[in-house]
Amino acid sequence: MGDNRVLTCVYCGMEYPQDTPAWGDKILTDHIKVCEKHPMRKLRKALADLVGASTKEELESMEVTLRLVPGIEQDKIVAINAIHALLETI
Ligand SMILES: [Zn+2]
């Protein structure tokens, strides 16, 4: 005992002591979704600007379009990966 582990967000310094309800690996994953200082916030904005879409509907229709139009396969994969990254962080 005496092993008081604390999970700390490396971005904003938010601390989750071991007695926090639902404490575990998932608590930081959940926190990151709402963390104001997580780089994903900035990254997501940059990606959304790059892809030109940010809502689920826009992103999904963009992916369909991307898959249908001819183009360089490698470029499409990059764009589709970006779309998936955005969809996962909605
Ligand atoms: Zn944080």
PDB file of C-alpha atoms in Angstrom, residues 10-48:
ATOM      1  CA  VAL A  10       0.975  16.109 -19.683  1.00  0.00           C
ATOM      2  CA  TYR A  11      -0.712  18.938 -21.560  1.00  0.00           C
ATOM      3  CA  CYS A  12      -2.640  20.857 -18.911  1.00  0.00           C
ATOM      4  CA  GLY A  13      -1.426  19.268 -15.674  1.00  0.00           C
ATOM      5  CA  MET A  14      -4.848  17.976 -14.621  1.00  0.00           C
ATOM      6  CA  GLU A  15      -4.355  15.296 -11.961  1.00  0.00           C
ATOM      7  CA  TYR A  16      -6.415  12.190 -11.402  1.00  0.00           C
ATOM      8  CA  PRO A  17      -5.599  10.475  -8.108  1.00  0.00           C
ATOM      9  CA  GLN A  18      -6.067   6.735  -7.929  1.00  0.00           C
ATOM     10  CA  ASP A  19      -9.320   7.075  -5.967  1.00  0.00           C
ATOM     11  CA  THR A  20     -11.025   8.970  -8.807  1.00  0.00           C
ATOM     12  CA  PRO A  21     -14.076   7.018  -9.998  1.00  0.00           C
ATOM     13  CA  ALA A  22     -13.352   5.090 -13.208  1.00  0.00           C
ATOM     14  CA  TRP A  23      -9.642   5.655 -12.675  1.00  0.00           C
ATOM     15  CA  GLY A  24      -7.477   3.874 -15.203  1.00  0.00           C
ATOM     16  CA  ASP A  25      -5.996   4.228 -18.632  1.00  0.00           C
ATOM     17  CA  LYS A  26      -9.325   5.325 -20.021  1.00  0.00           C
ATOM     18  CA  ILE A  27      -9.613   8.341 -17.733  1.00  0.00           C
ATOM     19  CA  LEU A  28      -6.812  10.144 -19.545  1.00  0.00           C
ATOM     20  CA  THR A  29      -8.189   9.099 -22.920  1.00  0.00           C
ATOM     21  CA  ASP A  30     -11.502  10.627 -21.898  1.00  0.00           C
ATOM     22  CA  HIS A  31      -9.816  13.706 -20.509  1.00  0.00           C
ATOM     23  CA  ILE A  32      -7.860  14.294 -23.711  1.00  0.00           C
ATOM     24  CA  LYS A  33     -11.146  14.647 -25.574  1.00  0.00           C
ATOM     25  CA  VAL A  34     -12.005  17.660 -23.428  1.00  0.00           C
ATOM     26  CA  CYS A  35      -8.500  18.913 -22.561  1.00  0.00           C
ATOM     27  CA  GLU A  36      -8.163  22.523 -23.651  1.00  0.00           C
ATOM     28  CA  LYS A  37      -4.416  22.259 -24.082  1.00  0.00           C
ATOM     29  CA  HIS A  38      -4.162  18.986 -25.925  1.00  0.00           C
ATOM     30  CA  PRO A  39      -2.428  19.427 -29.297  1.00  0.00           C
ATOM     31  CA  MET A  40      -5.289  17.473 -30.870  1.00  0.00           C
ATOM     32  CA  ARG A  41      -7.363  20.650 -30.485  1.00  0.00           C
ATOM     33  CA  LYS A  42      -4.967  22.547 -32.734  1.00  0.00           C
ATOM     34  CA  LEU A  43      -4.285  19.563 -34.932  1.00  0.00           C
ATOM     35  CA  ARG A  44      -7.955  18.969 -35.472  1.00  0.00           C
ATOM     36  CA  LYS A  45      -8.478  22.595 -36.482  1.00  0.00           C
ATOM     37  CA  ALA A  46      -5.542  22.413 -38.898  1.00  0.00           C
ATOM     38  CA  LEU A  47      -6.814  19.161 -40.366  1.00  0.00           C
ATOM     39  CA  ALA A  48     -10.340  20.497 -40.715  1.00  0.00           C
TER      40      ALA A  48
END
